[in-house]
Short mmCIF file of C-alpha atoms in Angstrom, two decimals:
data_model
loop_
_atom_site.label_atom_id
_atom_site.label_comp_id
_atom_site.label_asym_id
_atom_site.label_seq_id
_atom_site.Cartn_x
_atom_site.Cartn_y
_atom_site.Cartn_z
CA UNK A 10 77.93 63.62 36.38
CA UNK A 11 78.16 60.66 39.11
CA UNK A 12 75.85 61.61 41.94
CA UNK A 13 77.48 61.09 45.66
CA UNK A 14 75.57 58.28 47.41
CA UNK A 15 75.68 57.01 51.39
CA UNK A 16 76.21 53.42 51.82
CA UNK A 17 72.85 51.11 52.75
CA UNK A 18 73.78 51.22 56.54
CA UNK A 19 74.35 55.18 56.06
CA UNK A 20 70.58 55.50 54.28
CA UNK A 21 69.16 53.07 57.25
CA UNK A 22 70.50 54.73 59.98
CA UNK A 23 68.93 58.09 58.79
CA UNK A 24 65.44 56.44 58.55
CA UNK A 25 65.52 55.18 61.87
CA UNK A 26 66.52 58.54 63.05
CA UNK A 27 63.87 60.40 60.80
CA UNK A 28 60.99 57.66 62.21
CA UNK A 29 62.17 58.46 65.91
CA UNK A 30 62.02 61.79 65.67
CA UNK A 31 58.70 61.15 63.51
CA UNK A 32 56.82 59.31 65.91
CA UNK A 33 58.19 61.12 69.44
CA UNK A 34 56.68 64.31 67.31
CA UNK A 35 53.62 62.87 66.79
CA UNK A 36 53.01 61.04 70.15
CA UNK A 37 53.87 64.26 72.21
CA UNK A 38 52.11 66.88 70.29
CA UNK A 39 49.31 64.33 69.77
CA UNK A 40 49.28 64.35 73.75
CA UNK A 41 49.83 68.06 74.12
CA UNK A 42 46.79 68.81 71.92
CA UNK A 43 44.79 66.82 74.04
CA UNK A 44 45.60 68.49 76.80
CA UNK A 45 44.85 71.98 74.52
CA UNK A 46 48.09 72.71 74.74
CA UNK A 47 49.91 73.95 71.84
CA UNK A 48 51.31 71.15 69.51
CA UNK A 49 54.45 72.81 68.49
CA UNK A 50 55.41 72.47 72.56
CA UNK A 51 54.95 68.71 72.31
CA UNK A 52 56.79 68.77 68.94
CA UNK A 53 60.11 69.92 70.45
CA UNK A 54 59.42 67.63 73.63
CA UNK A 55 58.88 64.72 71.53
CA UNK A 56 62.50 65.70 70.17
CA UNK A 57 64.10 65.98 73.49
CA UNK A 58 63.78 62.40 74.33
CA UNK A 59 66.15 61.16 71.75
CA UNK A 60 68.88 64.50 73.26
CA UNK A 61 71.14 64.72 75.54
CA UNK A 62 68.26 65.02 78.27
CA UNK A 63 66.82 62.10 78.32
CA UNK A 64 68.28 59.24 76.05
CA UNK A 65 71.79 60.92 76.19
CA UNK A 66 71.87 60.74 79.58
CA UNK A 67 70.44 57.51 79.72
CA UNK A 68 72.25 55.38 76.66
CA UNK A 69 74.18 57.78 75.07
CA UNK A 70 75.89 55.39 73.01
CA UNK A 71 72.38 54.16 71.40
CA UNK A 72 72.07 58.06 70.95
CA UNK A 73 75.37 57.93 69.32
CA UNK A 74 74.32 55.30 66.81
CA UNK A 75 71.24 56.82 65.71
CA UNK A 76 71.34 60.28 65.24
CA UNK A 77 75.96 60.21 64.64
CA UNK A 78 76.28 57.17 62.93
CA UNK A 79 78.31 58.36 60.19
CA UNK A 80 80.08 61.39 60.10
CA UNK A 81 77.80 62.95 57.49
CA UNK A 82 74.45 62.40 59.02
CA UNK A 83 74.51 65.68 60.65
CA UNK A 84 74.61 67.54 57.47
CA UNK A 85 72.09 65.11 55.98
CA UNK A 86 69.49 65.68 59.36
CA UNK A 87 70.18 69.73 58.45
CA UNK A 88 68.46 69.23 55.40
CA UNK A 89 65.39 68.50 56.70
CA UNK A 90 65.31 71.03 59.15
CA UNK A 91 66.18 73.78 57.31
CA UNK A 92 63.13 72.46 54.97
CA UNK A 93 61.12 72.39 57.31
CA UNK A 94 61.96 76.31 58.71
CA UNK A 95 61.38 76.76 54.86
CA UNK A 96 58.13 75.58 54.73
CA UNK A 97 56.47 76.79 58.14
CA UNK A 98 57.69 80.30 57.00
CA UNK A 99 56.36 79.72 53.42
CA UNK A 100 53.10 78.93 55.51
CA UNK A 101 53.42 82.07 57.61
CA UNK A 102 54.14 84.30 54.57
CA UNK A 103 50.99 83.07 52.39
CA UNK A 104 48.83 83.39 55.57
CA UNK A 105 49.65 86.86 56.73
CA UNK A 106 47.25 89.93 56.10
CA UNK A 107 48.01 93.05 57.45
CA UNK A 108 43.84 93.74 57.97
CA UNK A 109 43.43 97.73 59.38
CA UNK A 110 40.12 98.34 60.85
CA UNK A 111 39.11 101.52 61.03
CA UNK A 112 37.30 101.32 64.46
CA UNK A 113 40.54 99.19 65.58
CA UNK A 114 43.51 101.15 64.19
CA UNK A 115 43.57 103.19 67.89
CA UNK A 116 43.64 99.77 69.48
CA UNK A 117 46.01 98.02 67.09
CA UNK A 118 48.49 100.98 66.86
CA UNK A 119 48.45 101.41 70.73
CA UNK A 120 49.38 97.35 70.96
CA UNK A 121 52.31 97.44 68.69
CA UNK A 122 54.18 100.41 70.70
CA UNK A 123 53.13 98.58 73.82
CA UNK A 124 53.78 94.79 73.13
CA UNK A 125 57.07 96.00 70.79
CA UNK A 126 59.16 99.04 71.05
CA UNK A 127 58.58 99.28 74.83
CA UNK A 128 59.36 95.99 75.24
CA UNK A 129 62.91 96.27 73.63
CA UNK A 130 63.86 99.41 74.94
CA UNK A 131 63.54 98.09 78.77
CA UNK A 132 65.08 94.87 77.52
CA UNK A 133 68.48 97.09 76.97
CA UNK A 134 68.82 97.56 80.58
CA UNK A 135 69.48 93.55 80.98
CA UNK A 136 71.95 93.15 78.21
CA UNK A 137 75.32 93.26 79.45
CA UNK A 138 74.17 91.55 82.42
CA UNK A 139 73.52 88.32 80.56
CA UNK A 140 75.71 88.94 77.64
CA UNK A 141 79.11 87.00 79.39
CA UNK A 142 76.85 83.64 79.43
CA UNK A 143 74.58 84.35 76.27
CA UNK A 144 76.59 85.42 73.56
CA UNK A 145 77.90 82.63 71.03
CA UNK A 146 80.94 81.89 69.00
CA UNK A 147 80.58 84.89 66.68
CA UNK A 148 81.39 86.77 69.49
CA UNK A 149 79.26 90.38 68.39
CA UNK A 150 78.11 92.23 71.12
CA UNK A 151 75.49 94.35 68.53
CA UNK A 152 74.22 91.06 67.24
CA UNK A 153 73.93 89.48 70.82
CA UNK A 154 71.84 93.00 71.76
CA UNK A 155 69.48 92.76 68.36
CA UNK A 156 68.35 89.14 69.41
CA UNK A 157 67.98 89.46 73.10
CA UNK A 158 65.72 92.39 72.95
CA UNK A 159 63.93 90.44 69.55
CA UNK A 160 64.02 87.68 71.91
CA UNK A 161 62.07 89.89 74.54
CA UNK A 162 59.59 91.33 72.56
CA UNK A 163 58.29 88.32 69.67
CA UNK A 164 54.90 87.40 69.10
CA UNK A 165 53.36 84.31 67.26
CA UNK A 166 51.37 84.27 64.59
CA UNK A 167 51.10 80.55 64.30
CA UNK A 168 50.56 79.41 67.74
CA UNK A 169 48.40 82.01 68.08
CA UNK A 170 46.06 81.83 65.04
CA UNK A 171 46.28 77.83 66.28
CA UNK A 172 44.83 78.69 69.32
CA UNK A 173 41.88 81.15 68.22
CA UNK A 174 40.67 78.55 65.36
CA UNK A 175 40.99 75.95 68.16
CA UNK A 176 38.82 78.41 70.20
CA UNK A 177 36.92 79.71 67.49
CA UNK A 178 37.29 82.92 67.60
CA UNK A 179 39.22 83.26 64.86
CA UNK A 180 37.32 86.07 63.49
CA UNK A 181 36.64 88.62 66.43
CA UNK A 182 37.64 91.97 66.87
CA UNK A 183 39.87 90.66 69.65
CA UNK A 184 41.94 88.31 67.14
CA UNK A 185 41.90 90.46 64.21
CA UNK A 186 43.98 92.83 66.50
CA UNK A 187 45.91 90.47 67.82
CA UNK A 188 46.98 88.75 64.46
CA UNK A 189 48.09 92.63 62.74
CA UNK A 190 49.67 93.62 65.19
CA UNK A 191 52.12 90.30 65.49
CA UNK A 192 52.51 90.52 61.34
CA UNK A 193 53.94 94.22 61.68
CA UNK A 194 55.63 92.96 65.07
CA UNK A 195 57.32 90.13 62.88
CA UNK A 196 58.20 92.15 60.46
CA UNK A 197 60.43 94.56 62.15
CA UNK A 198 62.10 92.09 64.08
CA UNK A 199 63.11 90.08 61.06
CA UNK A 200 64.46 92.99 59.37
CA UNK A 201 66.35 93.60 63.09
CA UNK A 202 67.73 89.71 62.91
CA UNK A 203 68.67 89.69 59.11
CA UNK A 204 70.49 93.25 60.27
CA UNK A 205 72.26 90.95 63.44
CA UNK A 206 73.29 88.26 60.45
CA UNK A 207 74.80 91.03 58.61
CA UNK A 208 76.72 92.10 61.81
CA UNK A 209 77.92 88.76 63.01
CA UNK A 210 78.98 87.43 59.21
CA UNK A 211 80.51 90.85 58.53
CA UNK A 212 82.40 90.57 62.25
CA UNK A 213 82.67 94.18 62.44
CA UNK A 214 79.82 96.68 63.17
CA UNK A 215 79.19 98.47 59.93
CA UNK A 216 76.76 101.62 60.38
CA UNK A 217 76.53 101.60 56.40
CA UNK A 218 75.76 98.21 55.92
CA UNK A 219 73.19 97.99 58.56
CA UNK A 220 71.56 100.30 56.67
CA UNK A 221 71.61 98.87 53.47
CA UNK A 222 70.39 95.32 54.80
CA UNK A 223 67.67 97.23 56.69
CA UNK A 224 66.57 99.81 53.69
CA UNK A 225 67.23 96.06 51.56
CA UNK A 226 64.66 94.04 53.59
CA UNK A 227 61.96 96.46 54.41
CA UNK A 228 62.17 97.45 50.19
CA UNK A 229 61.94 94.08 49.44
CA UNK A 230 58.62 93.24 51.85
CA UNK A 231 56.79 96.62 50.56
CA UNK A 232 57.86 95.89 46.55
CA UNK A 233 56.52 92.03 47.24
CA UNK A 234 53.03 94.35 48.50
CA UNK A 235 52.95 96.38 45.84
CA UNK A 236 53.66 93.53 43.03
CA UNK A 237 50.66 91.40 45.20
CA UNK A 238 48.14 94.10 45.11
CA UNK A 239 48.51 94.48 41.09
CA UNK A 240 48.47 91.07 40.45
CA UNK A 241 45.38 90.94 42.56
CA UNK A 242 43.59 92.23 39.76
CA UNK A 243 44.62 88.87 37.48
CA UNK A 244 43.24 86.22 37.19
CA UNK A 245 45.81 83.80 38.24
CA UNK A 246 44.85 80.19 37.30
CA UNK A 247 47.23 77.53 37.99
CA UNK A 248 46.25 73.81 37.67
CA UNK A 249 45.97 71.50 40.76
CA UNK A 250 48.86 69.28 39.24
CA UNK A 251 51.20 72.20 38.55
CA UNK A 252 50.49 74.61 41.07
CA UNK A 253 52.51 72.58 43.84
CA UNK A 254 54.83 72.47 41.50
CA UNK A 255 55.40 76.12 41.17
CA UNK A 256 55.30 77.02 44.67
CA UNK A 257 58.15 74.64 45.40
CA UNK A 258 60.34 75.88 42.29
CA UNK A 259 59.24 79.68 43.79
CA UNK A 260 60.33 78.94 47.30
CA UNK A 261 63.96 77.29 46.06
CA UNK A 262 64.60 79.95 43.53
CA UNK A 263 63.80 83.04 45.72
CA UNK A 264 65.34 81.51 48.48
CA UNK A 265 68.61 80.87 46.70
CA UNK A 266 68.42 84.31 44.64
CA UNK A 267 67.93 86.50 47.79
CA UNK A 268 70.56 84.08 49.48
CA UNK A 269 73.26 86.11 47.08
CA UNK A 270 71.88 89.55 48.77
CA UNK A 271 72.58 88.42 51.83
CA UNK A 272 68.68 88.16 52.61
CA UNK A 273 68.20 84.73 55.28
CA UNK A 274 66.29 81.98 54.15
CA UNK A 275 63.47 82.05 56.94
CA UNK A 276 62.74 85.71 55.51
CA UNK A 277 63.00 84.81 51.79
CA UNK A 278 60.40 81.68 52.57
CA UNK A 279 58.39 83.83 54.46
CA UNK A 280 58.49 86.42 51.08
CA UNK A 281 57.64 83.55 48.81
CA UNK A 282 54.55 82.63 50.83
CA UNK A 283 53.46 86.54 50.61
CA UNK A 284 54.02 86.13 46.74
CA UNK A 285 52.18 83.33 46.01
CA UNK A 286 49.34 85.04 48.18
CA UNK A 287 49.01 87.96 45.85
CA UNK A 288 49.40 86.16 42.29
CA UNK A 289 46.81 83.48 43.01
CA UNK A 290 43.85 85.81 44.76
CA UNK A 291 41.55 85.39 42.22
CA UNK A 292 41.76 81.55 42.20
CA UNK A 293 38.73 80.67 44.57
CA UNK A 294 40.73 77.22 45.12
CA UNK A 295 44.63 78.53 45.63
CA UNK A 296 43.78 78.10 49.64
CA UNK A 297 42.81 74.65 49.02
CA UNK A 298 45.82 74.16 47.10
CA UNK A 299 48.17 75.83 49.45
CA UNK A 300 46.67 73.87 51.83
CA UNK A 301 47.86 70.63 50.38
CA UNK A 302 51.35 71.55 50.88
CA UNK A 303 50.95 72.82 54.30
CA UNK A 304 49.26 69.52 55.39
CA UNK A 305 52.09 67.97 53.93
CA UNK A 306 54.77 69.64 55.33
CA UNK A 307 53.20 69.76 58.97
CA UNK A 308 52.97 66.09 58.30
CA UNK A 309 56.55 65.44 58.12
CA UNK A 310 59.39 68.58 57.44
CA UNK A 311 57.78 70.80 59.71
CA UNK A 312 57.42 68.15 62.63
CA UNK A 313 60.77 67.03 62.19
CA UNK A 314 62.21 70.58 62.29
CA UNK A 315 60.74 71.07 65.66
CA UNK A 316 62.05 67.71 66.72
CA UNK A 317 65.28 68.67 65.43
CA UNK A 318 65.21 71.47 67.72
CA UNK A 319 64.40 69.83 70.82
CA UNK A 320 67.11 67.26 70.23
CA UNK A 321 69.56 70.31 70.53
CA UNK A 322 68.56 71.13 74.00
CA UNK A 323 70.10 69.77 77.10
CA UNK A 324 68.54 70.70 80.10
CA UNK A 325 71.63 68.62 82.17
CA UNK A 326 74.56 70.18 80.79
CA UNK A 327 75.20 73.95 79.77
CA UNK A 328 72.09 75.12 81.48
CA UNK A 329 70.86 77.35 84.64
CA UNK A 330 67.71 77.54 86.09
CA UNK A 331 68.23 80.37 87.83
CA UNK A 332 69.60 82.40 84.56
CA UNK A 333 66.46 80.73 82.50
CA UNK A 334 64.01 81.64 85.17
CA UNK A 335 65.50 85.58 85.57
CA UNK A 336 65.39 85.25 81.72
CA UNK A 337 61.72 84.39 81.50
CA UNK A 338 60.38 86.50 84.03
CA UNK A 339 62.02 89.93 82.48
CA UNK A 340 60.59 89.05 78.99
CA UNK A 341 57.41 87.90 80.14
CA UNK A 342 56.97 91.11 82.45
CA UNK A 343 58.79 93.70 80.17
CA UNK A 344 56.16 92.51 77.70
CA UNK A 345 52.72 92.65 79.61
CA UNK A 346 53.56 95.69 80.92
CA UNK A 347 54.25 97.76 77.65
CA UNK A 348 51.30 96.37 76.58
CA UNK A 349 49.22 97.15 79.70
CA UNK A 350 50.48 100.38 80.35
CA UNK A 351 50.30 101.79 76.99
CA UNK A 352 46.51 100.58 76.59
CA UNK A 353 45.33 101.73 79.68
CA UNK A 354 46.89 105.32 78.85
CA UNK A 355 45.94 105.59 74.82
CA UNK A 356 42.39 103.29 74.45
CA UNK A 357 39.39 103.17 76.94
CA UNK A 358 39.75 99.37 76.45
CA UNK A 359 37.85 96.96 79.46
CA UNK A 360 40.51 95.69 82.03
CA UNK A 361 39.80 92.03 81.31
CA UNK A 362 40.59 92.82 77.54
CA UNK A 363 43.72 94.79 78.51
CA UNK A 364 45.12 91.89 80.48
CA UNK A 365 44.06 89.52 77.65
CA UNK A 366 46.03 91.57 75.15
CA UNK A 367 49.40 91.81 77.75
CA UNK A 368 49.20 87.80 78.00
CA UNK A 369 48.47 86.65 74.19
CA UNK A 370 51.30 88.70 73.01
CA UNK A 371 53.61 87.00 75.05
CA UNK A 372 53.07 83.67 73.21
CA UNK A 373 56.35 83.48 71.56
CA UNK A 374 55.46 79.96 69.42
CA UNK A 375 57.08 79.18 66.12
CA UNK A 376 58.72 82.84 65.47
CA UNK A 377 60.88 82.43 68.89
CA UNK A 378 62.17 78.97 68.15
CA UNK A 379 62.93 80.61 64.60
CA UNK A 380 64.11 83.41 66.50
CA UNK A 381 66.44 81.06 68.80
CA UNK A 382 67.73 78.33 65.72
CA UNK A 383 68.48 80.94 63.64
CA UNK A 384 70.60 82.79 65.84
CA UNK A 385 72.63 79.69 67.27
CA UNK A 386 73.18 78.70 63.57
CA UNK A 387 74.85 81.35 63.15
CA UNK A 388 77.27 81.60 66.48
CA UNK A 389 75.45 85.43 67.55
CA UNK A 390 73.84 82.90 70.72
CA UNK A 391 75.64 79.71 72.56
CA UNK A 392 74.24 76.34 73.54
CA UNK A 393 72.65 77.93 76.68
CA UNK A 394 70.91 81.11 75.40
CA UNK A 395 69.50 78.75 72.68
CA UNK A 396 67.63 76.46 75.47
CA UNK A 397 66.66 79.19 77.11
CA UNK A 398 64.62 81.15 74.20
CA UNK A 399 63.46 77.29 73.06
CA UNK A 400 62.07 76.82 77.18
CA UNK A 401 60.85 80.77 76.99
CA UNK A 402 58.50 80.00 73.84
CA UNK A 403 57.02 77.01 75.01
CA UNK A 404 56.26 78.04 78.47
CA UNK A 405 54.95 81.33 77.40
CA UNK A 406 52.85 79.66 74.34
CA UNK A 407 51.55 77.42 77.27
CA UNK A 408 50.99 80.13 79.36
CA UNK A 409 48.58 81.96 76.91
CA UNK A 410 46.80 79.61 75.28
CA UNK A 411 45.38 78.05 79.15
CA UNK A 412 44.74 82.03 80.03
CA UNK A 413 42.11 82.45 76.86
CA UNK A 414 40.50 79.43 77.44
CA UNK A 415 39.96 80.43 80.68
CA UNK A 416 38.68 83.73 79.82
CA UNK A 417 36.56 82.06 76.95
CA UNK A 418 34.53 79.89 80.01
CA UNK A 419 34.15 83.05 81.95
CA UNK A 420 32.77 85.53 79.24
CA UNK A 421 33.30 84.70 75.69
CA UNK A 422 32.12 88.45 74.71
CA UNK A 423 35.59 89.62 76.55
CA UNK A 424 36.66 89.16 72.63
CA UNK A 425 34.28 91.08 70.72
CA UNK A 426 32.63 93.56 73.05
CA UNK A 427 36.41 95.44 73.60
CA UNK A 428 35.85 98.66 74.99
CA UNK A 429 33.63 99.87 78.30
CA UNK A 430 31.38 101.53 75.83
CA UNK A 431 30.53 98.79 74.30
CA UNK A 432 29.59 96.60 77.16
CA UNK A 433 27.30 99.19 78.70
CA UNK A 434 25.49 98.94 74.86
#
């Protein structure tokens, strides 16, 4: 076999474009954190220069060159991104723990009706009205529905958990709340958006096969549980030269395997990560080693998936204010006030940790751009939609992560001391 190869100019080309994107990555979300702003934000800025915003506006033709210099590079650029949703999933999946409290289980329950199924259920009231400039090629009114309401009611766990180690309060009550309610959030709403793939591939709305992808996903999360929890109890040593190794032939192998069941990749990633949690438990140095890969891939796949994403948007062309700034304001307010309302009603929570709560879950982060690539990939979302879940996340990640810092300089016990009771104590 006689591997395909690009020409010199073809493999030059593609560096250039992979440094650009590289470095506007960096420099931006090097900026952004400086200004404690979330990184991710300045990750997708830092791709938007080289788009049709600002350089495509400016010398499109340079654009041209660099990032459509042959009529390949496309598919070549997609390879990187899609490793890099790979590997900030993979991340996602090996660092979630759903971690039930007894004294917070009233609190945590509460917050996932409020911040969730609330959320969504008001959002159906907006649908059709956006629907005629939203929905994408696929043209499935069901899928459109699954990922506006998603779209309304995501969480992030990365930006998030980013902001409380930046904060460091990574490990009060008010985080470890935060952080299980957003996994069982995440989880739902992937099973809802594997369920809109299904639709939109399928082109027909198939009450039998929603069920099947649905009863197919959420089997697949609690078998990976109940496979992680025995092999908890061995002792799982793998070697720091192999063990990269084997996460990378895991991730590729599930991914493709679960492809063939129609699971998506982002989920299957996210699986792997969960997997790979469970086996290696006992090995006192499997974070360090996982850890290695992460730094890695934040280093390079995961910033140029971000970039890749901001390159997409075009804030000149296909793009309303008006319908991005009605957009925003419903999701932002259909979230805080599920939230609000439901934990003023069900907990005896203090008001400053109520509005805490109805703010930090509306950090959309790395799950809404997911959210938002995922669906435009796939034609259930157009051009427009997509900018306007990409603009959503950052603004609301923004949004949140200035509100707890504020909060933090006012009262840092706001995140441990949660309820009335406890403050009078």
């Amino acid at each position: 076999m006689k591997l395909a190869t690009l020409a010199d100019n073809e493999i030059m080309i593609t560096l250039t474009a992979l440094a650009c994107l590289l470095a506007g990555a960096f420099v931006v979300g090097r900026l952004f954190e400086r200004l404690q702003a979330p990184k991710v934000v300045g990750e997708i800025i830092g791709g938007m220069l080289f788009g049709g915003t600002f350089l495509g506006a400016i010398a499109p033709d340079l654009m041209g060159r660099l990032f459509n210099g042959y009529s390949e590079e496309g598919k070549v650029l997609n390879i990187f991104y899609q490793l890099g949703l790979s590997f900030l999933m993979f991340s996602s999946g090996y660092n979630t723990a759903i971690d039930l409290q007894r004294k917070n289980a009233r609190i945590f329950f509460s917050l996932f009706i409020g911040s969730t199924l609330i959320p969504m259920v008001m959002g159906l009231a907006f649908v059709k009205g956006f629907a005629p400039y939203f929905i994408g090629t696929a043209d499935s009114y069901v899928s459109f529905l699954l990922v506006f309401i998603i779209g309304i009611a995501i969480t992030s766990i990365p930006v998030i958990s980013k902001i409380f180690f930046d904060m460091g309060i990574i490990n009060t009550r008010f985080a470890n709340v935060v952080l299980t309610a957003s996994t069982l959030q995440d989880l739902c709403l992937w099973i809802l958006l594997n369920t809109a793939i299904d639709i939109a591939l399928s082109e027909e709305l198939n009450i039998w096969n929603m069920c099947v992808v649905i009863f197919l996903t959420l089997s697949l999360f609690l078998a990976v549980n109940f496979i992680g929890r025995k092999l908890e109890k061995i002792n799982v040593q793998i070697s720091n030269a192999s063990f990269m190794q084997v996460c990378f032939i895991s991730l590729f192998f599930i991914v493709a395997a679960l492809g063939c069941l129609k699971i998506n990749m982002m989920y299957s990633a996210f699986l792997t990560g969960y997997i790979i949690r469970g086996i290696t438990n006992k090995d006192k140095n499997a974070a360090e080693k996982v850890k290695c890969i992460t730094d890695f891939s934040f280093a390079f796949f995961v910033p140029v998936y971000f970039a890749l994403v901001g390159i997409q948007l075009n804030l000149i062309h296909n793009f309303s204010l008006f319908r991005f700034a009605a957009f925003f304001a419903i999701a932002f307010a259909l979230e805080w006030i599920g939230t609000v309302v439901v934990l003023i009603i069900a907990t005896s929570l203090r008001r400053r940790v109520i509005w805490n709560f109805g703010i930090t879950m509306n950090a959309r982060g790395g799950p809404g751009i997911v959210l938002a690539t995922v669906a435009y990939n796939y034609g259930i979302i157009n051009t427009e939609f997509f900018t306007v879940l990409i603009l959503t996340t950052m603004l609301s990640s923004l949004i949140a992560g200035y509100w707890l810092r504020g909060q933090q300089k006012k009262d840092e016990s706001v995140f441990e001391k949660l309820t009335k009771e406890e403050t009078i104590q």
